[in-house]
mmCIF file of C-alpha atoms in Angstrom:
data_model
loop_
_atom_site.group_PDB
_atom_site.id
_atom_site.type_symbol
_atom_site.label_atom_id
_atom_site.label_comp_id
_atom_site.label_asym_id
_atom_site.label_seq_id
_atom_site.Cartn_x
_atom_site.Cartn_y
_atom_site.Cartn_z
ATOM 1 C CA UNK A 15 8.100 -68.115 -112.227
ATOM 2 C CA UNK A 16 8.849 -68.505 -116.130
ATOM 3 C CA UNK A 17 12.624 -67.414 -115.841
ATOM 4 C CA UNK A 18 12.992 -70.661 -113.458
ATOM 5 C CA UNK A 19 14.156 -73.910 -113.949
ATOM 6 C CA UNK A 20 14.199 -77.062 -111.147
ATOM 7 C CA UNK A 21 16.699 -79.519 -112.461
ATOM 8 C CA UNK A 22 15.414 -83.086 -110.010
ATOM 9 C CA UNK A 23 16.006 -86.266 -111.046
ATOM 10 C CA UNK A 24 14.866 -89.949 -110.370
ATOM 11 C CA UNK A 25 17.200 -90.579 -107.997
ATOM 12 C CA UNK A 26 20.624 -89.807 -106.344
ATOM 13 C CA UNK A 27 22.988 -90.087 -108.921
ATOM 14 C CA UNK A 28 21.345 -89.616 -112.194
ATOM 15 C CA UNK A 29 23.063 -86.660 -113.049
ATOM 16 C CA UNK A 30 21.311 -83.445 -112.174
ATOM 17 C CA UNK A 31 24.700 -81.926 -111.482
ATOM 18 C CA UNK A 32 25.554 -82.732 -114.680
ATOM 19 C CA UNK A 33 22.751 -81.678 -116.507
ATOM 20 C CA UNK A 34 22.758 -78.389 -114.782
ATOM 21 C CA UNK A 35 26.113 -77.627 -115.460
ATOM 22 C CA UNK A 36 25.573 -78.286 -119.484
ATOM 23 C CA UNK A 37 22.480 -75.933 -119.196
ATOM 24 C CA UNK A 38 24.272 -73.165 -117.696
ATOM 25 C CA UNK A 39 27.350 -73.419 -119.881
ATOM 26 C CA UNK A 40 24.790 -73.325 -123.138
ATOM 27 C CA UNK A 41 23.029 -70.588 -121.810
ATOM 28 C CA UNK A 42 26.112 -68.437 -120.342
ATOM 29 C CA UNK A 43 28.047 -68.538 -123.961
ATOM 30 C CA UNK A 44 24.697 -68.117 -126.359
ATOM 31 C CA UNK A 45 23.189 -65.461 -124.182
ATOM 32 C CA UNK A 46 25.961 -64.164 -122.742
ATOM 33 C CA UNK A 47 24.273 -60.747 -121.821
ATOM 34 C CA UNK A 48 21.624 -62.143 -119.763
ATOM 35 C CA UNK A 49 21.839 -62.533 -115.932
ATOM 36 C CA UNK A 50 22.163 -66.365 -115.281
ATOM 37 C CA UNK A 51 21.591 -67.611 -111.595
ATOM 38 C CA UNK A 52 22.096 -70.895 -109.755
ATOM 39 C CA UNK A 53 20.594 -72.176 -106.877
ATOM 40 C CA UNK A 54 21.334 -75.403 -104.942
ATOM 41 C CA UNK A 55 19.087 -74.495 -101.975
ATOM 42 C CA UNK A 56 19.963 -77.024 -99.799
ATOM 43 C CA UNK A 57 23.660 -78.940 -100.177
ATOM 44 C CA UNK A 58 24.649 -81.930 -97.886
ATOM 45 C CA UNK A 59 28.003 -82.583 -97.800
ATOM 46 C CA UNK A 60 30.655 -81.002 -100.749
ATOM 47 C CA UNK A 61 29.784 -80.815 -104.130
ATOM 48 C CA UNK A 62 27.553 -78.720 -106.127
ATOM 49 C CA UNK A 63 28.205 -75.615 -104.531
ATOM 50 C CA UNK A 64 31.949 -75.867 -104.913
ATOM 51 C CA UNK A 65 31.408 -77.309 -108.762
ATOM 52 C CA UNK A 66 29.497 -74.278 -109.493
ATOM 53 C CA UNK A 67 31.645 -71.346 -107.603
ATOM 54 C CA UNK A 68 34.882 -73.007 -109.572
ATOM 55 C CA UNK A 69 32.679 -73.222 -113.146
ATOM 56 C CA UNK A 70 30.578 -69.961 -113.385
ATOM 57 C CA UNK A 71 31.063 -66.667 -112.748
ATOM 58 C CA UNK A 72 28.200 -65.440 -110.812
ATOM 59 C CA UNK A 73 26.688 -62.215 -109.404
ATOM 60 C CA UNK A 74 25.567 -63.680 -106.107
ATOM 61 C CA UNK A 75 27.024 -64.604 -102.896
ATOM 62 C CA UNK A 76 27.418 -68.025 -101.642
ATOM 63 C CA UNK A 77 25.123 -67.946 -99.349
ATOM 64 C CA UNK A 78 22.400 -67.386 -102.016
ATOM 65 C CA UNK A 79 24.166 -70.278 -104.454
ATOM 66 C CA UNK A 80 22.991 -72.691 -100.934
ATOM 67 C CA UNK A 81 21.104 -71.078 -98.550
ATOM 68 C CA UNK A 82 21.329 -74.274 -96.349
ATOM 69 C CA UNK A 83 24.331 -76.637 -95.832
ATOM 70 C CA UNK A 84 25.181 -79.403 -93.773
ATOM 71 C CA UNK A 85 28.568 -81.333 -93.460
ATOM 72 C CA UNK A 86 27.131 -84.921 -93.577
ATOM 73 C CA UNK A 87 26.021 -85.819 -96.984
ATOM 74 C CA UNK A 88 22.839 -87.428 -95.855
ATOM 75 C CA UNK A 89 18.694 -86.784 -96.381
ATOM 76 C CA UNK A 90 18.655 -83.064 -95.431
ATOM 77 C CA UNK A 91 16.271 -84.236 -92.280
ATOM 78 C CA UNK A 92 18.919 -86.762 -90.722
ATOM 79 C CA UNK A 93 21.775 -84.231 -91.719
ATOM 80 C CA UNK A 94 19.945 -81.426 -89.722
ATOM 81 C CA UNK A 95 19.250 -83.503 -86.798
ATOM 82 C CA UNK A 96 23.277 -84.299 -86.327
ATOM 83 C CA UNK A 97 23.731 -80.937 -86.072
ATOM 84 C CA UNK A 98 20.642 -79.967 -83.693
ATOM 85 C CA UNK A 99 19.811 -77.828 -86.783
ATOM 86 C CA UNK A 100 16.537 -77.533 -88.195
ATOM 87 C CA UNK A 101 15.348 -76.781 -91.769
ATOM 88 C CA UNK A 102 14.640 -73.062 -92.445
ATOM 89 C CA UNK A 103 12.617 -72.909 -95.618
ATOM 90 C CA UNK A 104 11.610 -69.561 -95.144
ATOM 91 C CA UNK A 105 15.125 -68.333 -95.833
ATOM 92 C CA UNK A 106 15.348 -70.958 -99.118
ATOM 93 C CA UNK A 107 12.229 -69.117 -100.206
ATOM 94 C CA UNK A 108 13.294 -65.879 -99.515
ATOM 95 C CA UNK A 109 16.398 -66.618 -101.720
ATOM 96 C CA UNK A 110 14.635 -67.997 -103.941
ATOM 97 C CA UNK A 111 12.410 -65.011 -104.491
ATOM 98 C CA UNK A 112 15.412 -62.812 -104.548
ATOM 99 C CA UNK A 113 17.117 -64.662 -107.293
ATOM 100 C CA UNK A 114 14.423 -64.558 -109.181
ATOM 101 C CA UNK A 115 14.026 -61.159 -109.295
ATOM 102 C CA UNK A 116 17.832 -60.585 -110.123
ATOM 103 C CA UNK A 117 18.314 -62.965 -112.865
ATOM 104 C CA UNK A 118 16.835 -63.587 -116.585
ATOM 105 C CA UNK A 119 17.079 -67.210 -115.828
ATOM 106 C CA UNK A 120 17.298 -69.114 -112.668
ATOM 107 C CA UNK A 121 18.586 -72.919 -112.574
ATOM 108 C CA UNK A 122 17.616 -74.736 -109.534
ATOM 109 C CA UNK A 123 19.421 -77.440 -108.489
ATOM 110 C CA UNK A 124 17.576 -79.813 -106.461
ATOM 111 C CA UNK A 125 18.554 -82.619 -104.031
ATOM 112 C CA UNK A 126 17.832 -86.041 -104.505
ATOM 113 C CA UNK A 127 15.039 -87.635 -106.556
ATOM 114 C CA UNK A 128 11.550 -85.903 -106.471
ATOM 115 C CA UNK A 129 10.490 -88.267 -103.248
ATOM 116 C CA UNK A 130 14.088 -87.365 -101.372
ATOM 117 C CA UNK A 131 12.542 -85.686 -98.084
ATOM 118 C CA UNK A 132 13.421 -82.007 -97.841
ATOM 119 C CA UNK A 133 11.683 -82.387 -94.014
ATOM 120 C CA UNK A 134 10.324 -84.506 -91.896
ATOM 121 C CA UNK A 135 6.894 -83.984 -93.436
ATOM 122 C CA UNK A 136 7.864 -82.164 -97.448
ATOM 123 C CA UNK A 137 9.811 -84.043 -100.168
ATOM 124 C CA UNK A 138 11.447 -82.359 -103.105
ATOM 125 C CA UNK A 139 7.955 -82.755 -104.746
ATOM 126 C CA UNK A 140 5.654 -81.105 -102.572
ATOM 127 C CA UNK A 141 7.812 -77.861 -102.535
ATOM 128 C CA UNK A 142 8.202 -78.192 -106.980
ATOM 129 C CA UNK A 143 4.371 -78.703 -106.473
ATOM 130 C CA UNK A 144 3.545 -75.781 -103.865
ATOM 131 C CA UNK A 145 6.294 -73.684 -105.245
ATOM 132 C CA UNK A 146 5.025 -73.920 -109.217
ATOM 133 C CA UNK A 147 8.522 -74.174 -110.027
ATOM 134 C CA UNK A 148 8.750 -75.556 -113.989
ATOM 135 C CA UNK A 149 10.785 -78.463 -113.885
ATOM 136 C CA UNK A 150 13.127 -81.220 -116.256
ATOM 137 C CA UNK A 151 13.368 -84.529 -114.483
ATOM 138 C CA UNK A 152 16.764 -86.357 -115.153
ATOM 139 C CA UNK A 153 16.706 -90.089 -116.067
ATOM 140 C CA UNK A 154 19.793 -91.718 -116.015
ATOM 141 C CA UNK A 155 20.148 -94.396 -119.297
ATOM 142 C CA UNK A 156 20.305 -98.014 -117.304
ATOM 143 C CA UNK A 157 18.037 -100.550 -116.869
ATOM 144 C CA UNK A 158 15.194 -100.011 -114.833
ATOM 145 C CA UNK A 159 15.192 -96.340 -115.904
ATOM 146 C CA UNK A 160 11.525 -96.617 -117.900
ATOM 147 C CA UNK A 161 10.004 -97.651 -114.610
ATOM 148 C CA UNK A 162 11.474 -95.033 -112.755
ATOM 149 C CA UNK A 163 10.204 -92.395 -115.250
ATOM 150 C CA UNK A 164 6.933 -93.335 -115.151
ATOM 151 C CA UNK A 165 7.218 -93.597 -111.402
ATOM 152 C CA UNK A 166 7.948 -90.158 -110.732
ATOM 153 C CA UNK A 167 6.100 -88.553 -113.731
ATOM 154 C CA UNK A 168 3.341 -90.225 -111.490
ATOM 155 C CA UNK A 169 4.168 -88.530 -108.593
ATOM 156 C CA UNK A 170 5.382 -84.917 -110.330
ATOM 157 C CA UNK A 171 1.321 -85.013 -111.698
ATOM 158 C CA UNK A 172 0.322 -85.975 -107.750
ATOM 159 C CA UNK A 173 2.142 -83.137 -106.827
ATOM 160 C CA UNK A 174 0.812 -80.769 -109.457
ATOM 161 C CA UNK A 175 4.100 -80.047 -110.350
ATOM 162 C CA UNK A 176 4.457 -78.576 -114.021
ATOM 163 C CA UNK A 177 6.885 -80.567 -115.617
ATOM 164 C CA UNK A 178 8.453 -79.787 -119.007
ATOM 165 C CA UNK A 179 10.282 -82.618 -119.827
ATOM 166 C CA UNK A 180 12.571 -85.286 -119.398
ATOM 167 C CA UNK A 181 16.125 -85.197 -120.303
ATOM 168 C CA UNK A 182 18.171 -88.949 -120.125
ATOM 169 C CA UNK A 183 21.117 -88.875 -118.887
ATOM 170 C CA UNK A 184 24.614 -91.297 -120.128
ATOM 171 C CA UNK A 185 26.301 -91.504 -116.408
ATOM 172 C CA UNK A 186 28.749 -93.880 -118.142
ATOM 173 C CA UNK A 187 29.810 -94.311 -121.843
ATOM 174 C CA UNK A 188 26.838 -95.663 -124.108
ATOM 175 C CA UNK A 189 26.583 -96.869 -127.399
ATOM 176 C CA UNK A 190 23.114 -95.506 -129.588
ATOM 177 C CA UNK A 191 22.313 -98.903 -129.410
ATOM 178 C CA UNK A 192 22.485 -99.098 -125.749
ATOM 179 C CA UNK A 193 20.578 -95.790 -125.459
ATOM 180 C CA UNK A 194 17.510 -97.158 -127.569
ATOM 181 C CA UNK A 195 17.655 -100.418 -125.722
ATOM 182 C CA UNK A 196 17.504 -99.229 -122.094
ATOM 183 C CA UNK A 197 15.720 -95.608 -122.502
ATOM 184 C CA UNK A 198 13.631 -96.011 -125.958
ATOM 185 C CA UNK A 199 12.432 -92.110 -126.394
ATOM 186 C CA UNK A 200 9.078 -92.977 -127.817
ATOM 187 C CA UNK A 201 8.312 -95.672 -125.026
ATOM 188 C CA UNK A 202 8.736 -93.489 -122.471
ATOM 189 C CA UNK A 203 6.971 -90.540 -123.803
ATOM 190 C CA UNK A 204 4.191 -93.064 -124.447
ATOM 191 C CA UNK A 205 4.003 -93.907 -120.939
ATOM 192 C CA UNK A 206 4.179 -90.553 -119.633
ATOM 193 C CA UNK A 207 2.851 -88.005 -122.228
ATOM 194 C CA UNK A 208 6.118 -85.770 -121.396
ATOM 195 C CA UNK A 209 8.894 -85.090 -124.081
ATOM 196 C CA UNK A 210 11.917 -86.290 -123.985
ATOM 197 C CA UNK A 211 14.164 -83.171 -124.781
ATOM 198 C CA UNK A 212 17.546 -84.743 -125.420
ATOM 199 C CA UNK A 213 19.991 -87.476 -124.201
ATOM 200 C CA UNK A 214 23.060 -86.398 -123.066
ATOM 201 C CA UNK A 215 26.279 -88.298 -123.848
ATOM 202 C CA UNK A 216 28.959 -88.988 -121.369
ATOM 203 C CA UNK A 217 31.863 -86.677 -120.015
ATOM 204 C CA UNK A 218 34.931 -88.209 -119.130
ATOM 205 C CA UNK A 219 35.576 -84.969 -117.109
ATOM 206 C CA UNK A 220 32.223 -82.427 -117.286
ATOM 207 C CA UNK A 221 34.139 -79.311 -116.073
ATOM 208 C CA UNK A 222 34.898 -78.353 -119.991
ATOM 209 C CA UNK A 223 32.474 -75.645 -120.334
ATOM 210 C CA UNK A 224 32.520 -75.099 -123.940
ATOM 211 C CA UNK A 225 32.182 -79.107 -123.875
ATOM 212 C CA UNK A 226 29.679 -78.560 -121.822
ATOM 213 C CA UNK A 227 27.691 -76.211 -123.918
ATOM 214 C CA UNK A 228 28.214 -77.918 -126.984
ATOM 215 C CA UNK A 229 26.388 -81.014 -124.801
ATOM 216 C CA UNK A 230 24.203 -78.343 -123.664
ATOM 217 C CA UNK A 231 22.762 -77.964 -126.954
ATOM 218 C CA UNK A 232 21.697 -81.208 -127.431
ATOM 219 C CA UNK A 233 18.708 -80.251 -125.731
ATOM 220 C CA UNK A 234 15.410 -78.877 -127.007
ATOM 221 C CA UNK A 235 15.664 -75.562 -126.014
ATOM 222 C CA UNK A 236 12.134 -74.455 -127.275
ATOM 223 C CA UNK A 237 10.511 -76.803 -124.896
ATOM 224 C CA UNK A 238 12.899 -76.328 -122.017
ATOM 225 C CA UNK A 239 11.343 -72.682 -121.957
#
């Protein structure tokens, strides 16, 4: 769907919390007439789905913010097994689809990295891929980070998954310097053939939302749609 966006990133921990957060605060005070939506469809532990309910005022319940939860903040697989539980992805879907039909735009939080297993036998990829759901893969800015950029824009094409860009991500305070060193724009686009729509800077404490939309903006918003 065009009105949908899958926020996944290279990794635990490169920010796609973050990232959505800054999207939805842009989009919420620029467009504030249109129906946002947020979707984390499958939470492990606290977080995201807290983050979000205390952020954004939404027109949803929270059981379609995370249609799945479990308490131990592990792989969703090893999670579910603790609690004899297993993985309903016909009720994420369903969600999904409902959401969808409710909002103007639809953020989608994901969990993990693109190879994080969302089963025993699916990983965040497969369902992006199977699920056509556009996507913006988040890159944190350290060393190492061109690799894994060119490592999962490897596997997002495997997986047929229709990725609009990359957005780099400062988990802790960098200099320009430092960004151009570790996460050179051009290199990476080189190596992948996807744009790099922004770099966003580091937030002491991201739960500013009109710091968070003024980060928001950093992004290029023509390719991001």
């Amino acid at each position: 769907m065009s009105n949908t966006l899958l926020i996944t990133g290279t990794d635990t921990g490169a920010g796609k919390t973050f990232v959505t957060t800054a999207i939805a605060a842009y989009w919420q005070k620029y467009r504030p007439q249109s129906r946002l939506g947020i979707m984390k469809p499958i939470q492990s532990g606290e977080g995201d789905k807290e983050l979000y309910q205390s952020l954004f005022t939404l027109s949803q319940t929270p059981e379609e913010l995370t249609p799945l939860y479990f308490q131990a903040p592990l792989a969703p697989p090893i999670a579910a097994a603790k609690e004899n539980r297993t993985i309903d992805l016909g009720l994420v879907w369903q969600t999904l689809l409902k959401l969808q039909q409710r909002s103007d735009f639809l953020l989608v939080e994901s969990l993990g990295g693109l190879g994080s297993p969302v089963t025993d036998e699916l990983t965040v990829a497969d369902l992006a891929g199977e699920w056509r759901l556009p996507t913006v893969l988040v890159v944190p800015v350290r060393l190492g980070a061109i690799a894994q950029a060119v490592a999962n824009v490897a596997l997002a094409r495997q997986a047929k998954i229709n990725l609009r860009g990359i957005v780099l991500n400062c988990t802790q305070p960098r200099f320009d310097e430092e960004i151009a060193d570790l996460t050179p724009p051009e290199l990476i686009e080189s190596f992948t053939h996807i744009p790099v729509l922004g770099c966003l800077p580091y937030l002491e404490a991201p739960t500013n939302l009109e710091l968070l939309a003024e980060v928001g903006s950093n992004l290029d918003w023509e390719r991001l749609l």
